[in-house]
Amino acid sequence: MTRYSRITGTGSYLPPRRVSNADLAAELATKGVETSDAWIVERTGIHARHFCAPGVNCSDLALEASRMALAAAGRTPSDIDLIIVATSTPDMVFPATACILQHKLGIAGCPAFDLQAVCSGFVYALSVADAMIRSGGARRALIVGSEVFSRILDFNDRTTCVLFGDGAGAVVLEASDQPGVLATELHADGSHVGILCVPGSVSGGQVLGDPLLKMDGQAVFKLAVGVLDKAARAVLAKAGKTEADIDWLIPHQANVRIMQSTARKLKVSMDKVVVTVGEHGNTSAASIPLALDAAVRSGRVERGDTLLLEGVGGGFTWGAVLLNL
Ligand code: UT7
């Protein structure tokens, strides 16, 4: 019997502090940095984002989202035999946030590791977990995207600090005789490292270089639209499906204009695109599982629906996962 992997529960968590564009613009104005609600909404579709309180870390958000996903799947932490946390804003340089999460969940023994593919992190993690489950290496995986991007934003740079937020999303992915994940497609091109990066590093007890996010927004925008279209077509072809089979497109939530371009190229109506960037901002690896959970809990996305998830981000990395929920 062929072994597949299937999502059995979703969860998500946003820290309580909601920062509207107007709140952020007022805060930035005190530093002499000029922006406006009108500019942010028109260029990105973002109205607000959530920021963590000081002392709240990636693993804390991951824990809340994981508990919700486990409850939705009808599982307890001890049922889990693999933990992957996709993040670029881990609690520590090491050990992995996945190990910290494992301990906070009160379990030990199963493999737990972080996956670093920035905003593509969740589709990368889902693909890795799917492969491990299909090959018999795991039966019930907890896959989390969790980020505290507020910690790496340069609040003197209006071209980036208005775009990102904090949050976490999680899924339980289980072995199943019914598909589940239909096909996955992952890519990277390291020649674009410089267009989206946090160039600093830790050495000799000091931070070397700039530890804040740098982005060439227009270069990222152009690359993103092209590679997302290619990844979407490739993953559909692998699964023997077409655009018409997609019930819901759940893209990485970076900018509503990128999502509109991707949907237009794929000839998918915006009515079938889950858009949460307006209230979440760009939460990097957390954005897709946050959007998925919001769509599941609102009843829009239902069991049996065919979902196309697609991510793109620093690296440059990109990928897509086609699945039946
Ligand atoms: O997760 C993946 C990572 N990120 C992305 O996917 C981001 C991809 N890129 C984008 O979303 C867009 O390129 C941005 C939203 C970052 C920028 O939008 P844009 O339409 O490409 O604007 P732009 O960079 O061409 O800037 C237009 C103008 C500039 O002023 P001038 O030179 O025309 O006078 C900027 O200085 O807007 C100005 N500007 C701002 N004004 C008010 C840039 N940021 C702001 C701001 N508030 N926050």
Tab-separated table of C-alpha atoms and ligand atoms in Angstrom:
chain	number	residue	atom	x	y	z
A	1	MET	CA	0.000	0.000	0.000
A	2	THR	CA	1.354	3.406	-0.937
A	3	ARG	CA	2.101	5.588	2.033
A	4	TYR	CA	1.184	9.276	1.804
A	5	SER	CA	1.229	12.189	4.226
A	6	ARG	CA	-1.838	14.244	5.094
A	7	ILE	CA	-2.526	17.328	7.217
A	8	THR	CA	-4.758	16.370	10.148
A	9	GLY	CA	-4.780	19.637	12.083
A	10	THR	CA	-3.801	23.299	11.768
A	11	GLY	CA	-3.111	26.019	14.326
A	12	SER	CA	-1.730	29.535	14.514
A	13	TYR	CA	-0.864	32.312	16.908
A	14	LEU	CA	-0.445	36.056	16.634
A	15	PRO	CA	1.024	38.022	19.544
A	16	PRO	CA	-1.660	40.290	21.056
A	17	ARG	CA	-0.044	43.635	20.188
A	18	ARG	CA	-1.640	44.747	16.899
A	19	VAL	CA	0.171	47.658	15.278
A	20	SER	CA	-1.861	49.447	12.620
A	21	ASN	CA	-0.190	51.403	9.822
A	22	ALA	CA	-1.236	54.614	11.589
A	23	ASP	CA	0.332	53.401	14.880
A	24	LEU	CA	3.553	52.490	13.077
A	25	ALA	CA	3.644	55.760	11.090
A	26	ALA	CA	3.263	57.723	14.355
A	27	GLU	CA	6.078	55.713	15.998
A	28	LEU	CA	8.370	56.182	12.982
A	29	ALA	CA	7.608	59.918	12.825
A	30	THR	CA	9.263	60.312	16.249
A	31	LYS	CA	12.520	59.178	14.570
A	32	GLY	CA	12.001	61.436	11.555
A	33	VAL	CA	11.037	58.472	9.331
A	34	GLU	CA	8.112	59.376	7.079
A	35	THR	CA	5.451	56.921	5.937
A	36	SER	CA	1.667	56.752	5.728
A	37	ASP	CA	-1.226	54.323	5.893
A	38	ALA	CA	-2.125	55.286	2.305
A	39	TRP	CA	1.359	54.411	0.926
A	40	ILE	CA	1.570	51.087	2.784
A	41	VAL	CA	-1.949	49.984	1.776
A	42	GLU	CA	-1.544	50.997	-1.876
A	43	ARG	CA	1.887	49.369	-2.381
A	44	THR	CA	1.424	46.252	-0.237
A	45	GLY	CA	-2.182	45.672	0.909
A	46	ILE	CA	-0.963	45.669	4.535
A	47	HIS	CA	-3.165	47.416	7.133
A	48	ALA	CA	-1.609	46.053	10.321
A	49	ARG	CA	0.873	43.569	11.751
A	50	HIS	CA	1.434	42.042	15.191
A	51	PHE	CA	4.619	42.538	17.220
A	52	CYS	CA	5.796	40.442	20.181
A	53	ALA	CA	6.360	41.847	23.637
A	54	PRO	CA	9.992	41.979	24.781
A	55	GLY	CA	11.118	38.593	26.100
A	56	VAL	CA	8.659	36.621	23.952
A	57	ASN	CA	10.575	34.405	21.544
A	58	CYS	CA	10.082	32.322	18.411
A	59	SER	CA	9.556	29.127	20.458
A	60	ASP	CA	6.801	30.817	22.536
A	61	LEU	CA	4.783	31.631	19.411
A	62	ALA	CA	5.544	28.170	17.992
A	63	LEU	CA	4.259	26.540	21.188
A	64	GLU	CA	0.870	28.309	21.019
A	65	ALA	CA	0.398	27.433	17.328
A	66	SER	CA	1.512	23.834	17.943
A	67	ARG	CA	-0.961	23.325	20.801
A	68	MET	CA	-3.794	24.483	18.536
A	69	ALA	CA	-2.700	22.236	15.662
A	70	LEU	CA	-2.384	19.224	17.988
A	71	ALA	CA	-5.846	19.856	19.451
A	72	ALA	CA	-7.322	20.185	15.948
A	73	ALA	CA	-5.697	16.870	14.963
A	74	GLY	CA	-6.938	15.176	18.158
A	75	ARG	CA	-3.339	14.428	19.139
A	76	THR	CA	-1.165	15.027	22.184
A	77	PRO	CA	2.531	16.015	22.081
A	78	SER	CA	3.571	12.410	22.860
A	79	ASP	CA	1.987	11.268	19.555
A	80	ILE	CA	4.547	13.381	17.613
A	81	ASP	CA	7.670	11.671	16.239
A	82	LEU	CA	9.208	14.534	14.211
A	83	ILE	CA	9.387	18.300	14.799
A	84	ILE	CA	10.516	20.790	12.156
A	85	VAL	CA	10.497	24.526	12.833
A	86	ALA	CA	10.935	26.780	9.813
A	87	THR	CA	12.378	30.077	11.023
A	88	SER	CA	14.934	32.776	10.323
A	89	THR	CA	14.505	34.341	13.760
A	90	PRO	CA	15.373	31.481	16.152
A	91	ASP	CA	15.554	31.869	19.946
A	92	MET	CA	19.321	31.231	19.940
A	93	VAL	CA	22.168	30.689	17.476
A	94	PHE	CA	21.924	27.102	18.692
A	95	PRO	CA	20.376	24.768	19.712
A	96	ALA	CA	17.500	24.638	17.254
A	97	THR	CA	14.244	26.317	18.235
A	98	ALA	CA	12.640	22.938	17.395
A	99	CYS	CA	14.494	21.403	20.388
A	100	ILE	CA	13.345	24.254	22.657
A	101	LEU	CA	9.787	23.744	21.381
A	102	GLN	CA	10.048	19.991	21.964
A	103	HIS	CA	10.994	20.598	25.605
A	104	LYS	CA	8.190	23.170	26.055
A	105	LEU	CA	5.762	20.559	24.690
A	106	GLY	CA	6.983	18.210	27.447
A	107	ILE	CA	8.349	15.502	25.157
A	108	ALA	CA	11.802	14.108	24.346
A	109	GLY	CA	13.374	11.623	21.980
A	110	CYS	CA	11.957	12.395	18.547
A	111	PRO	CA	14.148	14.220	15.991
A	112	ALA	CA	13.714	17.995	16.087
A	113	PHE	CA	15.447	20.482	13.821
A	114	ASP	CA	15.115	23.958	12.330
A	115	LEU	CA	14.878	24.636	8.645
A	116	GLN	CA	16.238	27.901	7.301
A	117	ALA	CA	14.754	28.924	3.949
A	118	VAL	CA	13.365	32.316	5.031
A	119	CYS	CA	9.908	32.954	3.538
A	120	SER	CA	9.961	29.593	1.687
A	121	GLY	CA	10.651	27.820	5.001
A	122	PHE	CA	7.205	26.342	5.450
A	123	VAL	CA	6.939	24.798	1.974
A	124	TYR	CA	10.482	23.461	2.421
A	125	ALA	CA	9.595	21.971	5.841
A	126	LEU	CA	6.352	20.467	4.563
A	127	SER	CA	8.220	18.873	1.640
A	128	VAL	CA	10.929	17.425	3.909
A	129	ALA	CA	8.367	16.035	6.361
A	130	ASP	CA	6.320	14.555	3.497
A	131	ALA	CA	9.435	12.764	2.198
A	132	MET	CA	10.313	11.474	5.686
A	133	ILE	CA	6.772	10.191	6.254
A	134	ARG	CA	6.533	8.543	2.821
A	135	SER	CA	9.891	6.814	3.325
A	136	GLY	CA	8.813	5.453	6.716
A	137	GLY	CA	11.091	7.715	8.797
A	138	ALA	CA	8.212	9.374	10.657
A	139	ARG	CA	4.473	8.882	11.196
A	140	ARG	CA	3.216	12.045	12.849
A	141	ALA	CA	5.102	15.270	12.256
A	142	LEU	CA	4.627	18.685	13.788
A	143	ILE	CA	5.632	21.332	11.255
A	144	VAL	CA	5.809	24.927	12.377
A	145	GLY	CA	6.609	28.269	10.774
A	146	SER	CA	7.423	30.795	13.500
A	147	GLU	CA	8.982	34.249	13.278
A	148	VAL	CA	9.776	37.308	15.363
A	149	PHE	CA	10.822	39.529	12.454
A	150	SER	CA	10.277	42.648	14.595
A	151	ARG	CA	13.672	41.790	16.178
A	152	ILE	CA	15.573	42.112	12.884
A	153	LEU	CA	13.831	45.151	11.375
A	154	ASP	CA	15.611	48.455	10.855
A	155	PHE	CA	13.049	51.002	12.056
A	156	ASN	CA	15.041	53.742	10.321
A	157	ASP	CA	14.439	52.079	6.930
A	158	ARG	CA	10.878	52.749	5.798
A	159	THR	CA	11.296	50.578	2.710
A	160	THR	CA	11.410	47.417	4.877
A	161	CYS	CA	10.151	48.029	8.433
A	162	VAL	CA	6.531	48.582	7.371
A	163	LEU	CA	6.318	45.182	5.672
A	164	PHE	CA	6.955	42.519	8.306
A	165	GLY	CA	5.272	41.118	11.420
A	166	ASP	CA	5.517	38.359	14.042
A	167	GLY	CA	3.467	35.166	14.312
A	168	ALA	CA	3.411	31.396	14.010
A	169	GLY	CA	1.456	28.705	12.203
A	170	ALA	CA	1.610	24.937	12.574
A	171	VAL	CA	0.269	21.735	11.066
A	172	VAL	CA	0.233	18.100	12.122
A	173	LEU	CA	1.166	15.939	9.124
A	174	GLU	CA	0.416	12.223	9.464
A	175	ALA	CA	1.030	9.044	7.506
A	176	SER	CA	-2.081	8.099	5.547
A	177	ASP	CA	-3.225	5.664	2.884
A	178	GLN	CA	-5.055	8.603	1.227
A	179	PRO	CA	-3.129	11.462	-0.432
A	180	GLY	CA	-2.556	14.200	1.208
A	181	VAL	CA	0.436	15.831	-0.272
A	182	LEU	CA	0.208	15.272	-4.049
A	183	ALA	CA	3.498	16.817	-5.200
A	184	THR	CA	6.259	19.146	-4.007
A	185	GLU	CA	8.694	21.396	-5.855
A	186	LEU	CA	11.667	23.180	-4.233
A	187	HIS	CA	14.340	25.488	-5.664
A	188	ALA	CA	17.099	27.891	-4.664
A	189	ASP	CA	19.506	30.244	-6.435
A	190	GLY	CA	22.255	31.554	-4.181
A	191	SER	CA	23.400	34.122	-6.730
A	192	HIS	CA	20.673	36.400	-5.305
A	193	VAL	CA	21.846	36.293	-1.667
A	194	GLY	CA	22.318	40.068	-1.544
A	195	ILE	CA	18.802	41.172	-2.533
A	196	LEU	CA	17.225	39.955	0.718
A	197	CYS	CA	19.408	39.217	3.716
A	198	VAL	CA	20.439	39.931	7.281
A	199	PRO	CA	24.182	40.172	6.631
A	200	GLY	CA	25.445	40.179	10.231
A	201	SER	CA	26.969	37.246	12.095
A	202	VAL	CA	28.254	36.444	15.573
A	203	SER	CA	31.994	36.094	16.064
A	204	GLY	CA	34.325	36.346	19.038
A	205	GLY	CA	31.514	37.512	21.311
A	206	GLN	CA	30.440	40.309	18.983
A	207	VAL	CA	27.992	40.894	16.184
A	208	LEU	CA	29.963	41.367	12.988
A	209	GLY	CA	28.254	43.303	10.204
A	210	ASP	CA	24.707	44.605	10.191
A	211	PRO	CA	22.210	42.346	12.019
A	212	LEU	CA	19.159	44.043	10.470
A	213	LEU	CA	17.148	43.086	7.378
A	214	LYS	CA	18.213	44.495	3.989
A	215	MET	CA	16.089	44.184	0.876
A	216	ASP	CA	16.032	45.375	-2.717
A	217	GLY	CA	12.227	45.325	-2.891
A	218	GLN	CA	11.877	45.745	-6.642
A	219	ALA	CA	14.392	42.994	-7.451
A	220	VAL	CA	12.614	40.643	-5.027
A	221	PHE	CA	9.224	41.551	-6.504
A	222	LYS	CA	10.293	40.795	-10.104
A	223	LEU	CA	12.007	37.518	-9.251
A	224	ALA	CA	9.132	36.394	-7.022
A	225	VAL	CA	6.425	36.738	-9.671
A	226	GLY	CA	8.448	34.741	-12.244
A	227	VAL	CA	9.588	31.875	-10.023
A	228	LEU	CA	6.217	31.431	-8.303
A	229	ASP	CA	4.534	30.964	-11.648
A	230	LYS	CA	7.121	28.377	-12.733
A	231	ALA	CA	6.918	26.474	-9.422
A	232	ALA	CA	3.112	26.411	-9.529
A	233	ARG	CA	3.058	25.011	-13.065
A	234	ALA	CA	5.759	22.447	-12.260
A	235	VAL	CA	4.026	21.121	-9.149
A	236	LEU	CA	0.687	20.850	-10.994
A	237	ALA	CA	2.360	18.958	-13.860
A	238	LYS	CA	4.089	16.573	-11.395
A	239	ALA	CA	0.714	15.720	-9.860
A	240	GLY	CA	-0.998	15.397	-13.253
A	241	LYS	CA	-3.317	18.326	-12.425
A	242	THR	CA	-4.154	21.688	-13.998
A	243	GLU	CA	-4.974	25.184	-12.715
A	244	ALA	CA	-8.666	24.230	-12.896
A	245	ASP	CA	-8.105	21.644	-10.137
A	246	ILE	CA	-7.024	24.280	-7.602
A	247	ASP	CA	-9.734	25.019	-5.021
A	248	TRP	CA	-7.537	27.447	-3.063
A	249	LEU	CA	-4.227	29.170	-3.725
A	250	ILE	CA	-2.428	29.940	-0.449
A	251	PRO	CA	0.654	31.974	-1.356
A	252	HIS	CA	3.322	33.417	0.916
A	253	GLN	CA	1.824	36.637	2.254
A	254	ALA	CA	4.386	39.297	1.280
A	255	ASN	CA	2.477	41.772	-0.839
A	256	VAL	CA	-1.041	41.593	-2.264
A	257	ARG	CA	0.286	42.823	-5.651
A	258	ILE	CA	2.579	39.768	-5.921
A	259	MET	CA	-0.399	37.520	-5.112
A	260	GLN	CA	-2.571	39.271	-7.722
A	261	SER	CA	0.144	38.878	-10.399
A	262	THR	CA	0.646	35.203	-9.549
A	263	ALA	CA	-3.093	34.499	-9.632
A	264	ARG	CA	-3.512	36.386	-12.932
A	265	LYS	CA	-0.666	34.427	-14.581
A	266	LEU	CA	-2.158	31.133	-13.359
A	267	LYS	CA	-5.663	32.242	-14.390
A	268	VAL	CA	-6.925	31.628	-10.843
A	269	SER	CA	-9.591	34.088	-9.665
A	270	MET	CA	-8.702	36.208	-6.602
A	271	ASP	CA	-11.835	34.709	-4.974
A	272	LYS	CA	-9.822	31.490	-4.689
A	273	VAL	CA	-6.748	33.121	-3.150
A	274	VAL	CA	-6.388	33.219	0.633
A	275	VAL	CA	-5.144	36.713	1.525
A	276	THR	CA	-4.199	37.500	5.131
A	277	VAL	CA	-1.335	39.935	4.533
A	278	GLY	CA	-3.699	42.830	5.332
A	279	GLU	CA	-3.880	41.893	9.016
A	280	HIS	CA	-0.645	39.872	9.430
A	281	GLY	CA	1.932	41.706	7.305
A	282	ASN	CA	4.735	39.513	6.010
A	283	THR	CA	5.485	36.918	8.706
A	284	SER	CA	8.053	35.067	6.560
A	285	ALA	CA	8.016	31.292	7.267
A	286	ALA	CA	4.859	31.700	9.376
A	287	SER	CA	2.770	33.352	6.683
A	288	ILE	CA	1.496	30.265	4.820
A	289	PRO	CA	0.495	28.194	7.884
A	290	LEU	CA	-1.071	31.328	9.422
A	291	ALA	CA	-3.104	31.874	6.248
A	292	LEU	CA	-4.005	28.172	6.030
A	293	ASP	CA	-5.230	28.068	9.624
A	294	ALA	CA	-7.237	31.298	9.215
A	295	ALA	CA	-8.899	29.848	6.099
A	296	VAL	CA	-9.646	26.504	7.796
A	297	ARG	CA	-11.076	28.114	10.953
A	298	SER	CA	-13.255	30.528	8.970
A	299	GLY	CA	-14.718	27.521	7.121
A	300	ARG	CA	-13.597	28.726	3.670
A	301	VAL	CA	-11.144	25.889	3.164
A	302	GLU	CA	-12.645	22.457	3.799
A	303	ARG	CA	-11.421	18.881	4.084
A	304	GLY	CA	-10.984	17.401	0.594
A	305	ASP	CA	-10.147	20.745	-1.037
A	306	THR	CA	-7.110	20.888	-3.328
A	307	LEU	CA	-4.683	23.543	-2.094
A	308	LEU	CA	-1.667	25.036	-3.820
A	309	LEU	CA	0.780	26.486	-1.283
A	310	GLU	CA	3.673	28.535	-2.656
A	311	GLY	CA	6.562	30.286	-0.975
A	312	VAL	CA	9.358	32.598	-2.062
A	313	GLY	CA	12.040	34.441	-0.160
A	314	GLY	CA	15.643	35.059	0.781
A	315	GLY	CA	18.256	32.725	-0.562
A	316	PHE	CA	16.785	33.149	-3.128
A	317	THR	CA	14.475	30.204	-2.351
A	318	TRP	CA	11.099	29.218	-3.726
A	319	GLY	CA	8.786	26.250	-3.916
A	320	ALA	CA	5.255	24.909	-4.036
A	321	VAL	CA	3.244	22.096	-2.469
A	322	LEU	CA	0.024	20.745	-3.975
A	323	LEU	CA	-2.163	18.856	-1.509
A	324	ASN	CA	-5.610	17.543	-0.725
A	325	LEU	CA	-6.628	18.730	2.701
B	1	UT7	O1	8.972	37.712	1.635
B	1	UT7	C1	9.566	38.131	0.464
B	1	UT7	C2	10.157	39.417	0.737
B	1	UT7	N1	9.653	40.618	0.286
B	1	UT7	C3	8.863	40.911	-0.769
B	1	UT7	O2	8.216	40.127	-1.377
B	1	UT7	C4	8.827	42.355	-1.145
B	1	UT7	C5	8.770	42.556	-2.621
B	1	UT7	N2	8.741	43.971	-2.955
B	1	UT7	C6	7.699	44.760	-2.659
B	1	UT7	O3	6.724	44.331	-2.058
B	1	UT7	C7	7.756	46.200	-3.135
B	1	UT7	O4	8.861	46.380	-3.978
B	1	UT7	C8	7.819	47.207	-1.967
B	1	UT7	C9	6.489	47.210	-1.219
B	1	UT7	C10	8.945	46.864	-1.009
B	1	UT7	C11	8.046	48.621	-2.500
B	1	UT7	O5	7.036	48.949	-3.423
B	1	UT7	P1	7.400	49.628	-4.817
B	1	UT7	O6	6.124	49.874	-5.508
B	1	UT7	O7	8.415	48.738	-5.494
B	1	UT7	O8	8.003	51.007	-4.360
B	1	UT7	P2	9.448	51.608	-4.679
B	1	UT7	O9	10.512	50.846	-3.961
B	1	UT7	O10	9.550	51.793	-6.165
B	1	UT7	O11	9.330	53.030	-4.009
B	1	UT7	C12	8.464	54.037	-4.529
B	1	UT7	C13	8.600	55.292	-3.701
B	1	UT7	C14	10.035	55.735	-3.477
B	1	UT7	O12	10.070	57.148	-3.507
B	1	UT7	P3	10.593	57.914	-4.836
B	1	UT7	O13	11.991	57.423	-5.049
B	1	UT7	O14	9.629	57.486	-5.928
B	1	UT7	O15	10.485	59.353	-4.433
B	1	UT7	C15	10.325	55.290	-2.061
B	1	UT7	O16	11.312	56.090	-1.417
B	1	UT7	O17	8.048	55.076	-2.401
B	1	UT7	C16	8.988	55.473	-1.392
B	1	UT7	N3	8.793	54.642	-0.222
B	1	UT7	C17	7.945	54.940	0.781
B	1	UT7	N4	7.126	55.998	0.977
B	1	UT7	C18	6.358	55.996	2.080
B	1	UT7	C19	9.398	53.454	0.068
B	1	UT7	N5	8.930	52.976	1.235
B	1	UT7	C20	8.028	53.880	1.698
B	1	UT7	C21	7.208	53.952	2.836
B	1	UT7	N6	6.392	55.016	2.984
B	1	UT7	N7	7.189	52.973	3.773
